Amino acid sequence: MICLAKYALVVTALFSLYLPSNLLAADRIPTSILKSDRTPNPEEKNLIQSYGNQWSSLLVSEDDRQVAEAKRKLIEPFRSDPSTFFLNEYRNTLRIALRQAFEGQRDIIRINIMIISAGLKDSSDVSLYLMALKDPHPAVRYWAAKTLNSSAAAEAADPQQKELLTALSEAVKLENIELVTQQLMLALAQLTIQDAAPQILLSLNERIPVH
């Protein structure tokens, strides 16, 4: 039995040498890091970055199954109600990777990126949402608006809220899918800058010509 166990370990080790490096990503982030009440130390940051970078690299795969698996792994930490300290580092890791992966990619990739973004609720950089609100696919627009219909819009800085106000107002005018429009209007309602309230009323008036 001991010999068989040693043999199995050797085979597993040899097999792993032939796996693509992006399939050797950490399978999970330890709960101690997800729930930590302090800023991650260098070793923990390295693990978070390694996890995020390796799984995000699979998002642009030509294999739809790998794209789906990458999305599943990248949203997995959200299920544990992670701490703000973890989320801040995770957002820093994924922000550029998701934005770069989004541009010029297939529908399934862009949709999954926006689903991940909905979990991140990153209010420090709204450029991805601005692109997604103009996307030709309604599911991408829906997830962009749904993300903004959360803390992402309300917590954005005033200059970014002004950009979002312009983008959301224009999106409401052009949108022809009611489910997306609902999320766009709810996202507008999350904005806290002074110009938001008049624009919400204007958008409502444009959509209800007789009242």
PDB file of C-alpha atoms in Angstrom:
ATOM      1  CA  MET A   1       0.000   0.000   0.000  1.00  0.00           C
ATOM      2  CA  ILE A   2       2.861   2.406   0.859  1.00  0.00           C
ATOM      3  CA  CYS A   3       4.568   1.683  -2.466  1.00  0.00           C
ATOM      4  CA  LEU A   4       1.326   2.344  -4.351  1.00  0.00           C
ATOM      5  CA  ALA A   5       0.845   5.615  -2.499  1.00  0.00           C
ATOM      6  CA  LYS A   6       4.371   6.744  -3.341  1.00  0.00           C
ATOM      7  CA  TYR A   7       3.818   5.724  -6.958  1.00  0.00           C
ATOM      8  CA  ALA A   8       0.599   7.782  -7.102  1.00  0.00           C
ATOM      9  CA  LEU A   9       2.389  10.829  -5.728  1.00  0.00           C
ATOM     10  CA  VAL A  10       5.164  10.523  -8.295  1.00  0.00           C
ATOM     11  CA  VAL A  11       2.691  10.129 -11.170  1.00  0.00           C
ATOM     12  CA  THR A  12       0.725  13.161  -9.972  1.00  0.00           C
ATOM     13  CA  ALA A  13       3.880  15.249  -9.738  1.00  0.00           C
ATOM     14  CA  LEU A  14       5.049  14.202 -13.199  1.00  0.00           C
ATOM     15  CA  PHE A  15       1.611  14.820 -14.701  1.00  0.00           C
ATOM     16  CA  SER A  16       1.526  18.345 -13.260  1.00  0.00           C
ATOM     17  CA  LEU A  17       4.716  19.186 -15.144  1.00  0.00           C
ATOM     18  CA  TYR A  18       2.821  18.838 -18.408  1.00  0.00           C
ATOM     19  CA  LEU A  19      -0.168  20.965 -17.378  1.00  0.00           C
ATOM     20  CA  PRO A  20      -0.327  24.538 -18.686  1.00  0.00           C
ATOM     21  CA  SER A  21       0.762  26.934 -15.944  1.00  0.00           C
ATOM     22  CA  ASN A  22      -2.602  28.706 -15.976  1.00  0.00           C
ATOM     23  CA  LEU A  23      -4.297  25.456 -14.960  1.00  0.00           C
ATOM     24  CA  LEU A  24      -2.101  25.208 -11.874  1.00  0.00           C
ATOM     25  CA  ALA A  25      -3.633  28.256 -10.226  1.00  0.00           C
ATOM     26  CA  ALA A  26      -4.484  28.062  -6.558  1.00  0.00           C
ATOM     27  CA  ASP A  27      -7.749  26.199  -6.212  1.00  0.00           C
ATOM     28  CA  ARG A  28      -9.075  28.501  -3.500  1.00  0.00           C
ATOM     29  CA  ILE A  29      -8.174  31.421  -1.288  1.00  0.00           C
ATOM     30  CA  PRO A  30      -7.979  30.472   2.400  1.00  0.00           C
ATOM     31  CA  THR A  31     -10.761  31.728   4.634  1.00  0.00           C
ATOM     32  CA  SER A  32      -8.174  33.369   6.878  1.00  0.00           C
ATOM     33  CA  ILE A  33      -7.326  35.740   3.999  1.00  0.00           C
ATOM     34  CA  LEU A  34     -10.912  36.218   2.815  1.00  0.00           C
ATOM     35  CA  LYS A  35     -12.074  37.191   6.309  1.00  0.00           C
ATOM     36  CA  SER A  36      -8.948  39.021   7.467  1.00  0.00           C
ATOM     37  CA  ASP A  37      -9.479  42.205   9.472  1.00  0.00           C
ATOM     38  CA  ARG A  38      -6.198  43.757   8.342  1.00  0.00           C
ATOM     39  CA  THR A  39      -4.351  44.666   5.167  1.00  0.00           C
ATOM     40  CA  PRO A  40      -2.877  41.525   3.536  1.00  0.00           C
ATOM     41  CA  ASN A  41       0.816  40.994   4.168  1.00  0.00           C
ATOM     42  CA  PRO A  42       3.217  40.541   1.185  1.00  0.00           C
ATOM     43  CA  GLU A  43       2.781  36.758   1.096  1.00  0.00           C
ATOM     44  CA  GLU A  44      -1.017  37.047   1.204  1.00  0.00           C
ATOM     45  CA  LYS A  45      -0.971  39.747  -1.487  1.00  0.00           C
ATOM     46  CA  ASN A  46       1.109  37.476  -3.678  1.00  0.00           C
ATOM     47  CA  LEU A  47      -1.419  34.645  -3.265  1.00  0.00           C
ATOM     48  CA  ILE A  48      -4.371  36.932  -4.069  1.00  0.00           C
ATOM     49  CA  GLN A  49      -2.586  38.327  -7.122  1.00  0.00           C
ATOM     50  CA  SER A  50      -1.548  34.874  -8.317  1.00  0.00           C
ATOM     51  CA  TYR A  51      -5.105  33.565  -7.963  1.00  0.00           C
ATOM     52  CA  GLY A  52      -6.644  36.552  -9.722  1.00  0.00           C
ATOM     53  CA  ASN A  53      -4.109  36.793 -12.531  1.00  0.00           C
ATOM     54  CA  GLN A  54      -4.054  33.105 -13.375  1.00  0.00           C
ATOM     55  CA  TRP A  55      -7.824  32.648 -13.460  1.00  0.00           C
ATOM     56  CA  SER A  56      -8.433  35.932 -15.280  1.00  0.00           C
ATOM     57  CA  SER A  57      -6.023  34.795 -17.996  1.00  0.00           C
ATOM     58  CA  LEU A  58      -8.446  31.946 -18.754  1.00  0.00           C
ATOM     59  CA  LEU A  59     -11.313  34.368 -19.355  1.00  0.00           C
ATOM     60  CA  VAL A  60     -10.071  35.005 -22.885  1.00  0.00           C
ATOM     61  CA  SER A  61      -9.808  31.315 -23.734  1.00  0.00           C
ATOM     62  CA  GLU A  62     -11.299  30.047 -27.004  1.00  0.00           C
ATOM     63  CA  ASP A  63     -12.803  27.191 -24.986  1.00  0.00           C
ATOM     64  CA  ASP A  64     -16.155  28.288 -23.525  1.00  0.00           C
ATOM     65  CA  ARG A  65     -15.832  25.712 -20.743  1.00  0.00           C
ATOM     66  CA  GLN A  66     -12.595  27.322 -19.573  1.00  0.00           C
ATOM     67  CA  VAL A  67     -14.217  30.758 -19.696  1.00  0.00           C
ATOM     68  CA  ALA A  68     -17.103  29.506 -17.540  1.00  0.00           C
ATOM     69  CA  GLU A  69     -14.717  27.830 -15.087  1.00  0.00           C
ATOM     70  CA  ALA A  70     -12.580  30.977 -14.829  1.00  0.00           C
ATOM     71  CA  LYS A  71     -15.676  33.042 -14.069  1.00  0.00           C
ATOM     72  CA  ARG A  72     -16.783  30.517 -11.445  1.00  0.00           C
ATOM     73  CA  LYS A  73     -13.404  30.649  -9.711  1.00  0.00           C
ATOM     74  CA  LEU A  74     -13.186  34.438  -9.829  1.00  0.00           C
ATOM     75  CA  ILE A  75     -16.605  34.957  -8.239  1.00  0.00           C
ATOM     76  CA  GLU A  76     -16.097  32.183  -5.679  1.00  0.00           C
ATOM     77  CA  PRO A  77     -14.547  34.516  -3.045  1.00  0.00           C
ATOM     78  CA  PHE A  78     -17.698  36.673  -3.060  1.00  0.00           C
ATOM     79  CA  ARG A  79     -19.744  33.778  -1.680  1.00  0.00           C
ATOM     80  CA  SER A  80     -17.817  33.973   1.607  1.00  0.00           C
ATOM     81  CA  ASP A  81     -18.792  37.586   2.358  1.00  0.00           C
ATOM     82  CA  PRO A  82     -15.118  38.658   2.289  1.00  0.00           C
ATOM     83  CA  SER A  83     -13.681  41.545   4.255  1.00  0.00           C
ATOM     84  CA  THR A  84     -13.057  45.002   2.812  1.00  0.00           C
ATOM     85  CA  PHE A  85      -9.319  44.417   3.186  1.00  0.00           C
ATOM     86  CA  PHE A  86      -9.473  41.382   0.906  1.00  0.00           C
ATOM     87  CA  LEU A  87     -11.832  43.060  -1.585  1.00  0.00           C
ATOM     88  CA  ASN A  88      -9.571  46.080  -1.968  1.00  0.00           C
ATOM     89  CA  GLU A  89      -6.600  43.899  -2.889  1.00  0.00           C
ATOM     90  CA  TYR A  90      -8.727  41.671  -5.132  1.00  0.00           C
ATOM     91  CA  ARG A  91     -10.083  44.721  -6.961  1.00  0.00           C
ATOM     92  CA  ASN A  92      -6.556  46.042  -7.460  1.00  0.00           C
ATOM     93  CA  THR A  93      -5.553  42.686  -8.918  1.00  0.00           C
ATOM     94  CA  LEU A  94      -8.485  42.303 -11.325  1.00  0.00           C
ATOM     95  CA  ARG A  95      -9.189  45.905 -12.361  1.00  0.00           C
ATOM     96  CA  ILE A  96      -6.756  46.184 -15.276  1.00  0.00           C
ATOM     97  CA  ALA A  97      -6.985  42.507 -16.230  1.00  0.00           C
ATOM     98  CA  LEU A  98     -10.776  42.648 -16.629  1.00  0.00           C
ATOM     99  CA  ARG A  99     -10.698  45.902 -18.571  1.00  0.00           C
ATOM    100  CA  GLN A 100      -8.084  44.571 -20.988  1.00  0.00           C
ATOM    101  CA  ALA A 101      -9.871  41.234 -21.379  1.00  0.00           C
ATOM    102  CA  PHE A 102     -13.171  42.977 -22.104  1.00  0.00           C
ATOM    103  CA  GLU A 103     -12.114  44.850 -25.230  1.00  0.00           C
ATOM    104  CA  GLY A 104     -12.728  43.132 -28.538  1.00  0.00           C
ATOM    105  CA  GLN A 105     -13.733  39.796 -27.053  1.00  0.00           C
ATOM    106  CA  ARG A 106     -16.596  37.393 -27.750  1.00  0.00           C
ATOM    107  CA  ASP A 107     -20.025  37.900 -26.173  1.00  0.00           C
ATOM    108  CA  ILE A 108     -19.598  35.113 -23.621  1.00  0.00           C
ATOM    109  CA  ILE A 109     -16.341  36.637 -22.390  1.00  0.00           C
ATOM    110  CA  ARG A 110     -17.723  40.162 -22.047  1.00  0.00           C
ATOM    111  CA  ILE A 111     -20.842  38.894 -20.252  1.00  0.00           C
ATOM    112  CA  ASN A 112     -18.821  36.862 -17.767  1.00  0.00           C
ATOM    113  CA  ILE A 113     -16.482  39.779 -17.116  1.00  0.00           C
ATOM    114  CA  MET A 114     -19.445  41.949 -16.189  1.00  0.00           C
ATOM    115  CA  ILE A 115     -20.826  39.243 -13.890  1.00  0.00           C
ATOM    116  CA  ILE A 116     -17.470  39.240 -12.092  1.00  0.00           C
ATOM    117  CA  SER A 117     -17.525  43.049 -11.954  1.00  0.00           C
ATOM    118  CA  ALA A 118     -20.935  42.903 -10.302  1.00  0.00           C
ATOM    119  CA  GLY A 119     -19.314  41.060  -7.416  1.00  0.00           C
ATOM    120  CA  LEU A 120     -16.318  43.396  -7.236  1.00  0.00           C
ATOM    121  CA  LYS A 121     -18.450  46.591  -7.122  1.00  0.00           C
ATOM    122  CA  ASP A 122     -15.338  48.602  -7.895  1.00  0.00           C
ATOM    123  CA  SER A 123     -16.114  52.307  -7.504  1.00  0.00           C
ATOM    124  CA  SER A 124     -12.551  53.561  -7.982  1.00  0.00           C
ATOM    125  CA  ASP A 125     -12.470  53.047 -11.749  1.00  0.00           C
ATOM    126  CA  VAL A 126     -15.659  53.315 -13.803  1.00  0.00           C
ATOM    127  CA  SER A 127     -14.057  52.986 -17.249  1.00  0.00           C
ATOM    128  CA  LEU A 128     -15.166  49.366 -17.638  1.00  0.00           C
ATOM    129  CA  TYR A 129     -18.780  50.263 -16.855  1.00  0.00           C
ATOM    130  CA  LEU A 130     -18.677  53.146 -19.332  1.00  0.00           C
ATOM    131  CA  MET A 131     -17.601  50.745 -22.088  1.00  0.00           C
ATOM    132  CA  ALA A 132     -20.137  48.114 -21.079  1.00  0.00           C
ATOM    133  CA  LEU A 133     -23.087  50.536 -21.104  1.00  0.00           C
ATOM    134  CA  LYS A 134     -22.474  50.988 -24.850  1.00  0.00           C
ATOM    135  CA  ASP A 135     -22.019  47.287 -25.563  1.00  0.00           C
ATOM    136  CA  PRO A 136     -24.078  45.784 -28.423  1.00  0.00           C
ATOM    137  CA  HIS A 137     -25.127  42.801 -26.290  1.00  0.00           C
ATOM    138  CA  PRO A 138     -28.069  43.487 -23.913  1.00  0.00           C
ATOM    139  CA  ALA A 139     -26.776  41.065 -21.269  1.00  0.00           C
ATOM    140  CA  VAL A 140     -23.543  43.059 -20.993  1.00  0.00           C
ATOM    141  CA  ARG A 141     -25.481  46.303 -20.650  1.00  0.00           C
ATOM    142  CA  TYR A 142     -27.771  44.679 -18.065  1.00  0.00           C
ATOM    143  CA  TRP A 143     -24.892  43.531 -15.856  1.00  0.00           C
ATOM    144  CA  ALA A 144     -23.138  46.898 -16.172  1.00  0.00           C
ATOM    145  CA  ALA A 145     -26.278  48.718 -15.027  1.00  0.00           C
ATOM    146  CA  LYS A 146     -26.941  46.147 -12.295  1.00  0.00           C
ATOM    147  CA  THR A 147     -23.415  46.649 -10.966  1.00  0.00           C
ATOM    148  CA  LEU A 148     -23.944  50.405 -10.859  1.00  0.00           C
ATOM    149  CA  ASN A 149     -27.279  49.791  -9.146  1.00  0.00           C
ATOM    150  CA  SER A 150     -25.297  48.970  -6.041  1.00  0.00           C
ATOM    151  CA  SER A 151     -22.596  50.696  -4.053  1.00  0.00           C
ATOM    152  CA  ALA A 152     -20.401  51.052  -7.165  1.00  0.00           C
ATOM    153  CA  ALA A 153     -22.215  54.180  -8.363  1.00  0.00           C
ATOM    154  CA  ALA A 154     -22.991  55.700  -4.976  1.00  0.00           C
ATOM    155  CA  GLU A 155     -19.405  55.324  -3.734  1.00  0.00           C
ATOM    156  CA  ALA A 156     -17.740  56.703  -6.859  1.00  0.00           C
ATOM    157  CA  ALA A 157     -16.020  60.078  -6.592  1.00  0.00           C
ATOM    158  CA  ASP A 158     -17.906  63.127  -7.880  1.00  0.00           C
ATOM    159  CA  PRO A 159     -15.972  63.433 -11.184  1.00  0.00           C
ATOM    160  CA  GLN A 160     -16.689  59.778 -11.944  1.00  0.00           C
ATOM    161  CA  GLN A 161     -20.326  60.175 -10.946  1.00  0.00           C
ATOM    162  CA  LYS A 162     -20.588  62.986 -13.507  1.00  0.00           C
ATOM    163  CA  GLU A 163     -19.242  60.620 -16.166  1.00  0.00           C
ATOM    164  CA  LEU A 164     -21.710  57.962 -15.069  1.00  0.00           C
ATOM    165  CA  LEU A 165     -24.585  60.451 -15.078  1.00  0.00           C
ATOM    166  CA  THR A 166     -23.867  61.349 -18.699  1.00  0.00           C
ATOM    167  CA  ALA A 167     -23.384  57.721 -19.755  1.00  0.00           C
ATOM    168  CA  LEU A 168     -26.467  56.402 -17.935  1.00  0.00           C
ATOM    169  CA  SER A 169     -28.681  59.212 -19.225  1.00  0.00           C
ATOM    170  CA  GLU A 170     -27.603  58.526 -22.788  1.00  0.00           C
ATOM    171  CA  ALA A 171     -28.028  54.778 -22.288  1.00  0.00           C
ATOM    172  CA  VAL A 172     -31.603  55.258 -21.055  1.00  0.00           C
ATOM    173  CA  LYS A 173     -32.462  57.192 -24.232  1.00  0.00           C
ATOM    174  CA  LEU A 174     -31.068  54.479 -26.504  1.00  0.00           C
ATOM    175  CA  GLU A 175     -32.080  51.334 -24.618  1.00  0.00           C
ATOM    176  CA  ASN A 176     -34.913  49.250 -26.085  1.00  0.00           C
ATOM    177  CA  ILE A 177     -34.845  46.331 -23.643  1.00  0.00           C
ATOM    178  CA  GLU A 178     -37.128  47.057 -20.703  1.00  0.00           C
ATOM    179  CA  LEU A 179     -35.221  44.870 -18.235  1.00  0.00           C
ATOM    180  CA  VAL A 180     -32.036  46.780 -18.978  1.00  0.00           C
ATOM    181  CA  THR A 181     -33.833  50.120 -18.765  1.00  0.00           C
ATOM    182  CA  GLN A 182     -35.088  49.273 -15.278  1.00  0.00           C
ATOM    183  CA  GLN A 183     -31.536  48.668 -14.094  1.00  0.00           C
ATOM    184  CA  LEU A 184     -30.322  51.845 -15.776  1.00  0.00           C
ATOM    185  CA  MET A 185     -32.947  53.928 -13.982  1.00  0.00           C
ATOM    186  CA  LEU A 186     -32.127  52.280 -10.660  1.00  0.00           C
ATOM    187  CA  ALA A 187     -28.438  52.999 -11.278  1.00  0.00           C
ATOM    188  CA  LEU A 188     -29.243  56.656 -11.947  1.00  0.00           C
ATOM    189  CA  ALA A 189     -31.078  56.761  -8.629  1.00  0.00           C
ATOM    190  CA  GLN A 190     -27.892  55.656  -6.839  1.00  0.00           C
ATOM    191  CA  LEU A 191     -25.957  58.757  -7.886  1.00  0.00           C
ATOM    192  CA  THR A 192     -25.538  61.307  -5.123  1.00  0.00           C
ATOM    193  CA  ILE A 193     -24.281  64.380  -7.018  1.00  0.00           C
ATOM    194  CA  GLN A 194     -26.537  67.424  -7.237  1.00  0.00           C
ATOM    195  CA  ASP A 195     -27.198  67.104 -10.986  1.00  0.00           C
ATOM    196  CA  ALA A 196     -28.532  63.560 -10.660  1.00  0.00           C
ATOM    197  CA  ALA A 197     -32.069  64.250  -9.419  1.00  0.00           C
ATOM    198  CA  PRO A 198     -33.072  66.631 -12.265  1.00  0.00           C
ATOM    199  CA  GLN A 199     -31.650  64.212 -14.821  1.00  0.00           C
ATOM    200  CA  ILE A 200     -33.653  61.324 -13.368  1.00  0.00           C
ATOM    201  CA  LEU A 201     -36.847  63.358 -13.709  1.00  0.00           C
ATOM    202  CA  LEU A 202     -35.912  64.318 -17.270  1.00  0.00           C
ATOM    203  CA  SER A 203     -35.252  60.677 -18.163  1.00  0.00           C
ATOM    204  CA  LEU A 204     -38.605  59.662 -16.695  1.00  0.00           C
ATOM    205  CA  ASN A 205     -40.426  62.410 -18.589  1.00  0.00           C
ATOM    206  CA  GLU A 206     -38.817  61.339 -21.866  1.00  0.00           C
ATOM    207  CA  ARG A 207     -39.989  57.774 -21.342  1.00  0.00           C
ATOM    208  CA  ILE A 208     -43.536  58.757 -20.346  1.00  0.00           C
ATOM    209  CA  PRO A 209     -44.659  61.292 -22.939  1.00  0.00           C
ATOM    210  CA  VAL A 210     -48.232  61.573 -21.617  1.00  0.00           C
ATOM    211  CA  HIS A 211     -48.660  62.236 -17.905  1.00  0.00           C
TER     212      HIS A 211
END
